[in-house]
CSV table of C-alpha atoms in Angstrom, one decimal:
chain,number,residue,atom,x,y,z
A,55,MET,CA,40.9,99.4,94.7
A,56,SER,CA,42.8,101.5,92.1
A,57,LEU,CA,45.0,104.4,92.9
A,58,HIS,CA,42.6,106.8,91.3
A,59,HIS,CA,39.7,105.7,93.5
A,60,TRP,CA,42.0,105.8,96.5
A,61,ILE,CA,43.0,109.4,96.0
A,62,THR,CA,39.4,110.5,95.3
A,63,ALA,CA,38.2,109.1,98.6
A,64,SER,CA,39.0,112.2,100.6
A,65,ARG,CA,38.4,110.9,104.0
A,66,MET,CA,40.4,107.7,103.5
A,67,ALA,CA,43.3,109.7,101.8
A,68,THR,CA,43.6,112.0,104.7
A,69,ASP,CA,43.7,109.1,107.1
A,70,TRP,CA,46.8,107.8,105.3
A,71,LEU,CA,48.8,111.0,105.8
A,72,GLY,CA,52.0,110.2,107.6
A,73,SER,CA,52.1,106.6,106.4
A,74,VAL,CA,55.3,105.2,104.9
A,75,VAL,CA,54.7,103.9,101.4
A,76,SER,CA,56.7,102.4,98.5
A,77,ILE,CA,56.0,103.8,95.0
A,78,ASN,CA,57.1,101.7,92.0
A,79,CYS,CA,57.4,104.0,88.9
A,80,GLY,CA,58.8,101.3,86.5
A,81,LEU,CA,62.3,100.5,85.3
A,82,THR,CA,62.9,104.1,84.1
A,83,LEU,CA,62.1,106.0,87.2
A,84,GLY,CA,62.7,103.3,89.8
A,85,VAL,CA,61.2,102.8,93.3
A,86,TYR,CA,60.7,105.6,95.9
A,87,GLN,CA,60.0,105.2,99.6
A,88,GLY,CA,58.9,107.9,102.0
A,89,GLU,CA,56.3,109.3,104.3
A,90,VAL,CA,53.0,110.6,102.7
A,91,SER,CA,52.9,114.4,103.3
A,92,SER,CA,50.0,115.4,101.1
A,93,VAL,CA,47.4,114.1,98.6
A,94,ASP,CA,46.0,116.4,95.9
A,95,HIS,CA,42.5,115.2,94.7
A,96,THR,CA,42.3,117.8,91.9
A,97,SER,CA,45.7,117.1,90.2
A,98,GLN,CA,45.8,113.5,91.2
A,99,THR,CA,49.2,113.7,92.8
A,100,ILE,CA,50.8,112.3,96.0
A,101,SER,CA,53.8,113.8,97.8
A,102,LEU,CA,56.5,112.1,99.9
A,103,ARG,CA,58.7,113.8,102.4
A,104,GLN,CA,62.3,112.7,103.1
A,105,PRO,CA,62.2,110.2,100.2
A,106,TYR,CA,64.6,107.4,99.3
A,107,HIS,CA,65.2,106.5,95.7
A,108,ASN,CA,66.2,102.9,95.1
A,109,GLY,CA,67.4,102.6,98.7
A,110,VAL,CA,69.5,105.9,98.6
A,111,ARG,CA,68.5,109.0,100.4
A,112,CYS,CA,67.3,111.7,98.0
A,113,PRO,CA,68.9,115.2,98.3
A,114,LEU,CA,65.4,116.8,98.0
A,115,PRO,CA,63.2,117.1,101.0
A,116,GLU,CA,60.0,116.3,99.2
A,117,VAL,CA,59.0,114.6,95.8
A,118,THR,CA,55.6,114.7,94.1
A,119,PHE,CA,54.3,112.0,91.8
A,120,SER,CA,51.4,111.9,89.4
A,121,ALA,CA,49.0,109.0,89.4
A,122,ILE,CA,49.6,108.2,85.8
A,123,ASP,CA,53.3,107.5,86.5
A,124,ILE,CA,52.7,105.1,89.4
A,125,LYS,CA,52.7,101.4,88.5
A,126,GLU,CA,52.3,100.1,92.1
A,127,LEU,CA,51.9,101.6,95.6
A,128,LYS,CA,52.7,99.6,98.7
A,129,PHE,CA,52.2,100.6,102.3
A,130,LEU,CA,55.2,99.7,104.4
A,131,ASP,CA,54.1,101.2,107.7
A,132,VAL,CA,51.4,103.5,109.1
A,133,HIS,CA,52.2,106.5,111.2
A,134,ASN,CA,49.5,107.1,113.9
A,135,THR,CA,48.5,110.7,113.5
A,136,VAL,CA,46.0,112.8,115.5
A,137,ASN,CA,43.5,112.8,112.6
A,138,LYS,CA,43.4,109.0,112.4
A,139,PRO,CA,40.7,107.3,114.5
A,140,SER,CA,41.9,104.8,117.0
A,141,THR,CA,39.6,102.0,115.7
A,142,GLY,CA,38.4,100.9,112.3
A,143,GLN,CA,41.9,101.0,110.7
A,144,GLY,CA,43.8,98.8,113.0
A,145,ALA,CA,44.5,96.3,110.3
A,146,ALA,CA,46.2,98.9,108.2
A,147,THR,CA,49.5,98.5,110.0
A,148,GLU,CA,50.1,95.5,107.7
A,149,SER,CA,51.8,96.2,104.4
A,150,SER,CA,49.4,96.4,101.5
A,151,SER,CA,49.7,97.0,97.8
A,152,ILE,CA,47.4,99.1,95.5
A,153,PRO,CA,48.0,98.6,91.8
A,154,SER,CA,47.6,101.6,89.6
A,155,ALA,CA,44.7,101.7,87.1
A,156,ARG,CA,46.5,102.0,83.8
A,157,HIS,CA,44.2,100.1,81.6
A,158,GLY,CA,43.9,101.7,78.2
A,159,GLN,CA,46.8,104.1,78.8
A,160,SER,CA,50.1,104.1,76.8
A,161,ASN,CA,53.3,102.6,78.2
A,162,ARG,CA,55.0,106.0,78.2
A,163,VAL,CA,56.2,107.0,81.7
A,164,ALA,CA,56.3,110.8,82.3
A,165,LEU,CA,58.8,112.3,84.8
A,166,PRO,CA,57.1,113.2,88.1
A,167,HIS,CA,56.7,116.8,89.0
A,168,VAL,CA,59.1,117.7,91.8
A,169,THR,CA,58.2,120.5,94.2
A,170,SER,CA,60.4,122.2,96.6
A,171,GLY,CA,58.9,121.7,100.0
A,172,SER,CA,60.0,122.8,103.4
A,173,SER,CA,62.7,120.7,105.1
A,174,HIS,CA,61.9,118.9,108.3
A,175,SER,CA,64.5,118.6,111.1
A,176,GLY,CA,63.0,115.5,112.6
A,177,THR,CA,63.8,112.0,111.4
A,178,ALA,CA,60.7,110.3,109.9
A,179,PRO,CA,60.1,106.6,110.7
A,180,ILE,CA,60.9,105.5,107.2
A,181,THR,CA,61.6,101.8,106.5
A,182,ILE,CA,63.4,101.2,103.3
A,183,LEU,CA,64.1,98.0,101.4
A,184,ARG,CA,67.9,97.6,100.7
A,185,ARG,CA,69.5,94.4,99.4
A,186,GLY,CA,66.6,92.2,100.4
A,187,ARG,CA,66.3,93.2,104.1
A,188,GLN,CA,64.4,96.0,105.8
A,189,MET,CA,66.6,98.7,107.4
A,190,ALA,CA,65.4,101.7,109.5
A,191,PRO,CA,67.2,105.0,109.9
A,192,ALA,CA,69.1,105.7,113.0
A,193,GLY,CA,66.9,107.2,115.8
A,194,SER,CA,63.7,105.6,114.4
A,195,SER,CA,61.2,104.3,116.9
A,196,ASN,CA,60.6,101.3,114.8
A,197,SER,CA,64.2,100.2,114.4
A,198,ARG,CA,64.3,98.0,117.5
A,199,GLY,CA,61.2,98.5,119.5
A,200,ALA,CA,58.7,97.2,117.0
A,201,PRO,CA,57.0,93.9,118.0
A,202,GLN,CA,58.6,90.9,116.4
A,203,ALA,CA,55.2,89.5,115.3
A,204,ALA,CA,54.4,92.7,113.4
A,205,GLN,CA,57.9,92.7,111.7
A,206,LYS,CA,57.5,89.1,110.7
A,207,LYS,CA,54.1,89.7,109.3
A,208,ASN,CA,55.2,92.8,107.4
A,209,SER,CA,58.2,90.9,105.9
A,210,ALA,CA,55.9,88.1,104.8
A,211,ARG,CA,53.5,90.4,103.2
A,212,ASN,CA,56.3,92.2,101.3
A,213,GLY,CA,57.3,89.0,99.4
A,214,GLY,CA,60.1,87.6,101.6
A,215,PRO,CA,60.6,85.4,104.7
A,216,ALA,CA,60.9,86.8,108.2
A,217,ARG,CA,64.3,88.3,108.9
A,218,THR,CA,63.9,89.5,112.4
A,219,ARG,CA,67.4,88.5,113.5
A,220,ASP,CA,68.9,90.3,110.5
A,221,ASP,CA,67.0,93.4,111.4
A,222,GLU,CA,68.4,93.3,114.9
A,223,CYS,CA,72.0,92.9,113.7
A,224,PHE,CA,71.9,95.1,110.6
A,225,GLY,CA,69.0,97.4,111.3
A,226,GLY,CA,71.0,100.5,112.1
A,227,GLY,CA,70.7,102.8,109.1
A,228,THR,CA,72.1,106.2,108.5
A,229,ASP,CA,70.8,109.6,107.5
A,230,GLU,CA,74.1,110.8,106.0
A,231,ASN,CA,74.0,112.1,102.5
A,232,MET,CA,75.5,109.3,100.4
A,233,ASP,CA,76.1,111.7,97.5
A,234,ALA,CA,78.6,113.8,99.4
A,235,ASP,CA,82.2,113.4,98.3
A,236,PHE,CA,84.6,112.0,100.9
A,237,ASP,CA,87.4,114.4,102.0
A,238,PHE,CA,90.5,112.3,101.5
A,239,GLU,CA,92.9,115.2,102.2
A,240,GLY,CA,91.2,116.2,105.4
A,241,ASN,CA,91.1,112.7,106.6
A,242,LEU,CA,94.8,112.1,105.7
A,243,ALA,CA,95.8,115.3,107.6
A,244,LEU,CA,94.5,113.6,110.8
A,245,PHE,CA,97.2,110.9,110.6
A,246,ASP,CA,100.4,112.0,112.3
A,247,LYS,CA,103.0,109.9,110.4
A,248,ALA,CA,106.0,111.2,112.4
A,249,ALA,CA,104.4,110.3,115.7
A,250,VAL,CA,103.5,106.8,114.6
A,251,PHE,CA,107.0,106.1,113.4
A,252,SER,CA,108.4,107.6,116.5
A,253,GLN,CA,106.3,105.3,118.6
A,254,ILE,CA,107.5,102.3,116.5
A,255,ASP,CA,111.1,103.2,116.9
A,256,GLY,CA,110.6,103.6,120.6
A,257,THR,CA,112.9,106.6,121.2
A,258,GLY,CA,111.6,109.2,118.7
A,259,GLY,CA,114.5,108.8,116.3
A,260,HIS,CA,115.6,106.4,113.6
A,261,GLY,CA,119.3,106.5,114.4
A,262,ASN,CA,119.2,106.2,118.2
A,263,ARG,CA,117.6,102.9,119.2
A,264,ALA,CA,117.8,102.2,122.9
A,265,GLN,CA,116.8,99.0,124.7
A,266,HIS,CA,113.4,98.8,126.5
A,267,HIS,CA,113.1,97.9,130.1
A,268,ASN,CA,110.1,96.5,131.8
A,269,ALA,CA,109.0,96.8,135.4
A,270,GLN,CA,111.4,94.1,136.6
A,271,GLY,CA,114.3,95.7,134.9
A,272,ASP,CA,114.8,93.0,132.3
A,273,GLN,CA,116.2,94.0,129.0
A,274,LYS,CA,114.1,93.5,125.9
A,275,PRO,CA,115.7,92.9,122.5
A,276,LEU,CA,116.3,95.8,120.1
A,277,SER,CA,113.6,96.6,117.7
A,278,TYR,CA,114.4,96.5,114.0
A,279,ARG,CA,112.8,97.9,111.0
A,280,HIS,CA,111.4,95.7,108.2
A,281,ASP,CA,114.4,96.3,106.0
A,282,GLU,CA,117.1,95.6,108.6
A,283,ASN,CA,118.9,92.3,109.0
A,284,ILE,CA,118.5,90.7,112.5
A,285,LEU,CA,121.8,88.8,112.1
A,286,GLU,CA,125.1,90.6,112.2
A,287,ALA,CA,126.1,91.1,108.6
A,288,LYS,CA,129.7,90.5,107.6
A,289,PRO,CA,131.2,92.4,104.7
A,290,VAL,CA,131.0,90.7,101.4
A,291,ILE,CA,134.4,89.5,100.0
A,292,TYR,CA,134.2,89.8,96.3
A,293,ARG,CA,137.6,88.3,95.6
A,294,GLN,CA,136.9,84.8,96.8
A,295,ILE,CA,139.1,83.1,94.2
A,296,THR,CA,142.8,83.6,94.1
A,297,VAL,CA,145.2,81.9,91.8
A,298,PRO,CA,149.0,81.5,91.9
A,299,GLN,CA,149.4,82.4,88.2
A,300,GLN,CA,147.3,85.1,86.7
A,301,GLY,CA,146.1,84.5,83.2
A,302,GLY,CA,146.1,88.3,82.5
A,303,LYS,CA,142.3,88.8,82.5
A,304,GLU,CA,139.6,89.1,85.2
A,305,TYR,CA,135.9,88.5,84.9
A,306,TYR,CA,133.0,89.4,87.1
A,307,THR,CA,129.7,87.6,87.9
A,308,ASP,CA,126.3,89.2,88.0
A,309,SER,CA,126.7,89.6,91.8
A,310,GLY,CA,130.1,91.2,91.5
A,311,LEU,CA,132.3,88.3,92.4
A,312,VAL,CA,135.8,88.3,90.8
A,313,VAL,CA,136.7,85.3,88.7
A,314,PRO,CA,140.3,85.4,87.5
A,315,SER,CA,141.5,83.6,84.3
A,316,ILE,CA,144.3,81.0,84.5
A,317,PRO,CA,146.8,80.0,81.8
A,318,TYR,CA,146.3,76.7,80.0
A,319,GLU,CA,149.2,75.0,81.9
A,320,LEU,CA,147.6,75.6,85.3
A,321,HIS,CA,144.2,74.5,83.8
A,322,LYS,CA,145.8,71.3,82.6
A,323,ARG,CA,147.4,70.5,86.0
A,324,LEU,CA,144.0,71.2,87.6
A,325,LEU,CA,142.3,68.6,85.4
A,326,ALA,CA,145.0,66.1,86.0
A,327,SER,CA,144.7,66.5,89.8
A,328,ALA,CA,140.9,66.0,89.5
A,329,GLU,CA,141.4,62.8,87.5
A,330,ARG,CA,143.7,61.4,90.2
A,331,TRP,CA,140.9,61.9,92.7
A,332,GLY,CA,138.4,60.1,90.6
A,333,LEU,CA,137.0,62.8,88.3
A,334,CYS,CA,137.9,60.8,85.2
A,335,LEU,CA,137.5,61.9,81.6
A,336,GLU,CA,134.2,60.1,81.1
A,337,ARG,CA,132.6,62.0,84.1
A,338,ARG,CA,133.9,65.3,82.8
A,339,LEU,CA,132.6,64.6,79.3
A,340,GLU,CA,129.2,63.8,80.7
A,341,THR,CA,129.0,66.9,82.9
A,342,THR,CA,130.2,69.1,80.1
A,343,GLY,CA,127.6,67.6,77.7
A,344,VAL,CA,124.7,68.1,80.2
A,345,CYS,CA,125.6,71.7,81.1
A,346,SER,CA,126.4,72.8,77.5
A,347,SER,CA,123.2,71.2,76.2
A,348,GLN,CA,121.2,73.0,78.9
A,349,MET,CA,122.7,76.3,77.7
A,350,ALA,CA,122.0,75.4,74.1
A,351,LEU,CA,118.3,74.5,74.9
A,352,THR,CA,117.9,77.9,76.5
A,353,LEU,CA,119.4,79.7,73.5
A,354,LEU,CA,117.0,77.8,71.2
A,355,GLY,CA,114.0,79.1,73.1
A,356,GLY,CA,113.6,76.8,76.0
A,357,PRO,CA,109.9,76.0,76.9
A,358,ASN,CA,108.6,78.5,74.4
A,359,ARG,CA,110.1,76.4,71.5
A,360,LEU,CA,110.4,72.8,72.7
A,361,THR,CA,106.8,71.8,73.5
A,362,PRO,CA,104.7,68.7,72.5
A,363,LYS,CA,102.4,71.0,70.4
A,364,ASN,CA,105.4,72.4,68.4
A,365,VAL,CA,106.7,69.2,66.9
A,366,HIS,CA,106.5,70.6,63.4
A,367,GLN,CA,109.0,73.3,64.2
A,368,ARG,CA,111.9,71.3,65.8
A,369,PRO,CA,115.1,73.4,66.1
A,370,THR,CA,118.1,72.3,64.0
A,371,VAL,CA,121.6,72.3,65.5
A,372,VAL,CA,124.8,71.5,63.6
A,373,LEU,CA,127.8,70.3,65.6
A,374,LEU,CA,131.3,70.9,64.2
A,375,CYS,CA,133.7,68.6,66.0
A,376,GLY,CA,137.3,67.5,65.7
A,377,PRO,CA,139.0,64.2,66.5
A,378,HIS,CA,140.1,65.3,70.1
A,379,ILE,CA,138.8,65.8,73.6
A,380,GLN,CA,137.0,69.1,72.7
A,381,GLY,CA,135.3,67.2,69.9
A,382,ALA,CA,134.2,64.5,72.3
A,383,GLN,CA,132.6,67.2,74.5
A,384,GLY,CA,130.6,68.5,71.5
A,385,VAL,CA,129.4,64.9,70.6
A,386,SER,CA,128.2,64.5,74.2
A,387,CYS,CA,126.3,67.8,74.0
A,388,GLY,CA,124.7,66.7,70.7
A,389,ARG,CA,123.6,63.4,72.3
A,390,HIS,CA,121.7,65.2,75.1
A,391,LEU,CA,120.2,67.7,72.6
A,392,ALA,CA,118.9,64.8,70.5
A,393,ASN,CA,117.4,63.2,73.6
A,394,HIS,CA,115.4,66.4,74.1
A,395,GLY,CA,113.8,66.4,70.7
A,396,VAL,CA,116.3,68.6,68.8
A,397,GLU,CA,117.3,67.7,65.3
A,398,VAL,CA,121.1,67.4,65.5
A,399,ILE,CA,123.6,67.1,62.6
A,400,LEU,CA,127.1,66.0,63.6
A,401,PHE,CA,130.1,66.9,61.4
A,402,LEU,CA,133.1,64.8,62.2
A,403,PRO,CA,135.8,64.2,59.5
A,404,ASN,CA,137.0,60.6,58.7
A,405,PHE,CA,140.4,59.9,60.3
A,406,VAL,CA,142.2,56.6,60.5
A,407,LYS,CA,143.3,57.3,64.1
A,408,MET,CA,140.8,58.9,66.5
A,409,GLN,CA,141.0,59.3,70.3
A,410,GLU,CA,139.2,56.6,72.2
A,411,ALA,CA,137.0,59.1,74.0
A,412,VAL,CA,135.7,60.4,70.7
A,413,THR,CA,134.9,56.9,69.5
A,414,GLY,CA,132.9,56.0,72.6
A,415,GLU,CA,130.9,59.2,72.4
A,416,VAL,CA,130.2,58.7,68.7
A,417,HIS,CA,128.9,55.2,69.4
A,418,LEU,CA,126.5,56.6,72.0
A,419,TYR,CA,125.4,59.4,69.7
A,420,ALA,CA,124.6,56.9,66.9
A,421,ARG,CA,122.0,55.3,69.3
A,422,THR,CA,119.9,58.5,69.1
A,423,GLY,CA,119.3,58.0,65.4
A,424,SER,CA,120.6,61.5,64.5
A,425,LYS,CA,122.5,62.4,61.4
A,426,GLN,CA,126.3,62.3,61.0
A,427,VAL,CA,128.3,63.6,58.1
A,428,ALA,CA,132.0,63.7,57.2
A,429,GLY,CA,132.0,66.4,54.5
A,430,VAL,CA,131.0,70.0,54.4
A,431,LYS,CA,129.0,69.4,51.2
A,432,ASP,CA,126.5,67.3,53.3
A,433,LEU,CA,125.7,70.1,55.7
A,434,PRO,CA,122.6,72.2,55.2
A,435,THR,CA,122.8,75.1,52.8
A,436,SER,CA,120.0,77.0,54.5
A,437,PRO,CA,120.5,78.8,57.9
A,438,VAL,CA,120.0,76.6,60.9
A,439,ASP,CA,119.0,77.6,64.5
A,440,LEU,CA,122.4,77.1,66.2
A,441,VAL,CA,125.9,76.0,65.4
A,442,ILE,CA,128.1,74.5,68.1
A,443,ASN,CA,131.8,74.8,67.4
A,444,CYS,CA,134.2,72.2,68.9
A,445,LEU,CA,136.9,72.3,66.2
A,446,ASP,CA,139.7,73.8,68.2
A,447,CYS,CA,142.2,71.7,70.2
A,448,HIS,CA,144.3,73.0,73.1
A,449,GLU,CA,147.2,70.5,72.4
A,450,ASN,CA,147.4,70.9,68.6
A,451,PRO,CA,146.8,74.4,67.3
A,452,LEU,CA,148.1,73.4,63.8
A,453,LEU,CA,144.7,71.8,63.0
A,454,ARG,CA,143.5,75.2,61.9
A,455,GLU,CA,145.8,74.9,58.9
A,456,GLN,CA,144.1,71.7,57.6
A,457,SER,CA,141.6,71.9,54.8
A,458,TRP,CA,138.7,70.2,56.6
A,459,TYR,CA,139.1,72.7,59.4
A,460,GLN,CA,139.1,75.7,57.1
A,461,SER,CA,136.1,74.5,55.1
A,462,ALA,CA,134.1,73.8,58.2
A,463,ALA,CA,134.9,77.3,59.6
A,464,ASP,CA,134.0,78.9,56.3
A,465,TRP,CA,130.6,77.1,56.3
A,466,ALA,CA,129.9,78.3,59.9
A,467,ASN,CA,130.7,81.9,59.0
A,468,GLN,CA,128.5,81.8,55.9
A,469,ASN,CA,125.5,80.0,57.4
A,470,ARG,CA,124.4,83.2,59.3
A,471,ALA,CA,123.4,81.1,62.3
A,472,PRO,CA,124.6,82.1,65.9
A,473,VAL,CA,127.6,80.1,67.1
A,474,LEU,CA,128.3,78.6,70.5
A,475,SER,CA,131.9,77.6,71.2
A,476,ILE,CA,132.5,75.0,73.9
A,477,ASP,CA,135.9,75.1,75.7
A,478,PRO,CA,137.5,77.4,73.1
A,479,ALA,CA,141.3,77.4,72.8
A,480,VAL,CA,143.5,80.4,73.5
A,481,GLY,CA,144.6,81.9,70.2
A,482,GLY,CA,145.3,85.1,68.5
A,483,PRO,CA,142.9,88.0,68.1
A,484,HIS,CA,141.5,86.5,64.9
A,485,GLN,CA,139.3,83.5,65.5
A,486,PRO,CA,138.5,81.2,62.6
A,487,VAL,CA,134.9,80.9,63.7
A,488,GLU,CA,133.1,84.0,64.9
A,489,ALA,CA,131.3,82.9,68.0
A,490,LYS,CA,128.5,84.7,69.7
A,491,TRP,CA,128.8,82.7,73.0
A,492,SER,CA,131.9,81.0,74.5
A,493,LEU,CA,131.6,78.4,77.3
A,494,SER,CA,134.6,77.9,79.5
A,495,LEU,CA,135.1,75.0,81.9
A,496,GLY,CA,135.9,75.3,85.6
A,497,LEU,CA,137.9,78.5,85.4
A,498,PRO,CA,138.1,80.7,82.3
A,499,LEU,CA,141.2,80.9,80.0
A,500,PRO,CA,142.5,84.3,78.9
A,501,LEU,CA,140.5,84.5,75.7
A,502,ALA,CA,141.1,87.1,73.1
A,503,GLU,CA,139.1,90.3,73.1
A,504,THR,CA,136.2,89.6,70.8
A,505,GLU,CA,132.5,90.3,70.8
A,506,SER,CA,131.8,86.8,72.2
A,507,ARG,CA,129.9,86.6,75.5
A,508,VAL,CA,131.8,84.5,78.0
A,509,TYR,CA,130.0,81.9,80.1
A,510,LEU,CA,131.5,79.6,82.8
A,511,CYS,CA,130.5,76.0,83.4
A,512,ASP,CA,130.8,74.0,86.6
A,513,ILE,CA,132.3,70.6,85.8
A,514,GLY,CA,132.2,69.3,89.4
A,515,ILE,CA,135.8,69.8,90.6
A,516,PRO,CA,135.9,69.7,94.4
A,517,LYS,CA,137.3,72.6,96.5
A,518,LEU,CA,140.3,70.7,97.9
A,519,VAL,CA,141.3,69.7,94.3
A,520,PHE,CA,141.7,73.5,93.5
A,521,GLN,CA,143.6,73.9,96.8
A,522,GLU,CA,146.0,71.1,95.7
A,523,VAL,CA,147.2,73.2,92.7
A,524,GLY,CA,147.5,76.4,94.8
A,525,ILE,CA,144.1,77.9,94.0
A,526,ARG,CA,142.0,79.3,96.8
A,527,TYR,CA,138.5,78.6,95.5
A,528,ARG,CA,135.0,79.3,96.6
A,529,SER,CA,132.2,78.5,94.1
A,530,PRO,CA,130.8,81.5,92.3
A,531,PHE,CA,127.9,79.5,90.7
A,532,GLY,CA,125.3,79.7,93.5
A,533,CYS,CA,122.2,77.8,92.4
A,534,LYS,CA,123.3,77.5,88.7
A,535,PHE,CA,125.7,75.3,86.7
A,536,VAL,CA,126.3,77.9,84.0
A,537,ILE,CA,126.8,81.6,84.8
A,538,PRO,CA,127.6,84.6,82.6
A,539,LEU,CA,130.9,86.4,83.0
A,540,HIS,CA,131.5,90.1,82.4
A,541,THR,CA,134.6,92.1,81.6
A,542,PRO,CA,135.3,95.4,83.5
């Protein structure tokens, strides 16, 4: 039976007053549920009191719909009124659906005419469909007392399986106006922050913190805040390294520890003592090469530059080395860089006599397949990614006056690439090669005041070896092998 015929049947329409219905007005207007309050035969309208729109309580007490706007009308529940006979309509308690007669009409949906009706203080027995399960407002007589058979049958007729257990657990609805704004300030004013912190502290104050006692008189441990240390804290000693001979300068780590410089004579005695205990030159060269190569890899970009997908942009490093121990340290660094995929070019001048340590490192470097040149003319003319300077020698400062040294220093200054100096020698204020970073070994030497950033490398000298030469030592490296040093 169409909606038009249903409304025109006066006797039947009046019998459905007080019933709970669901009206589908299409995608634009949505779905309304509520109790039928009136049916107008002349204007072909139906009114719902205390309506719900798409599962949300409407702020208006009554809404009126025109028959032309209704696509489908479902009966969710029947309210037994005094006008309804006790027999003949007993089967009407089941949910039913009446499609609207819209044949031959346009698809345009007009807005329903809303009338302002009187507000009712009582709660109507409205059953709404929300998120796939039926929910009844609080205080409804049908929320818990309805027979399970009728609820199961109503759910099956509405297009879903029986959910009686869900109705019992989640059936408590609410009549509160969901459109009202929540009063955050008023709710926050109900929280007494001072009283809560006073209860946490136990005594009402943050400074005085007494011990708690139970009924037996046993003492309970003190209560601590989240930012307090449970263990007794000792004062931090920032000067953990003391030397018998000051080098004239002091440096500081990132955590504030003092690292004093030492003169080259004390540094030489320290390395000789370490060699007597087994830290031979080969071990020192390998440790220096590993740590300096790690620093160089970081300066080259680290994981952002050296990836398997970036083989077409391999960084290029030029090593400027001399025929001495400092040069051997640079060759060791170049070997580790070549093993990590860096394109390395080694500059080492041809000499008839070369130290044995340099010869051994050069033979290992040659096994990497990297390039080695003996003249500055064979070095790249375009800027490279990094230049590592190992030209200086602590034992022979006169090397700076030789032509090969000066030509290599001039090439480094003109290449416009950043320079890393490994174990730089103590010299005058003017350095032949302007370095951006300087890496000292063990303890720093009193380097000249330049714009170079000083770093310190751990070469593995034990604590008692420092003590043997009169240095009270505690490692400032922490979890790292290379740390930056700062001047005051």
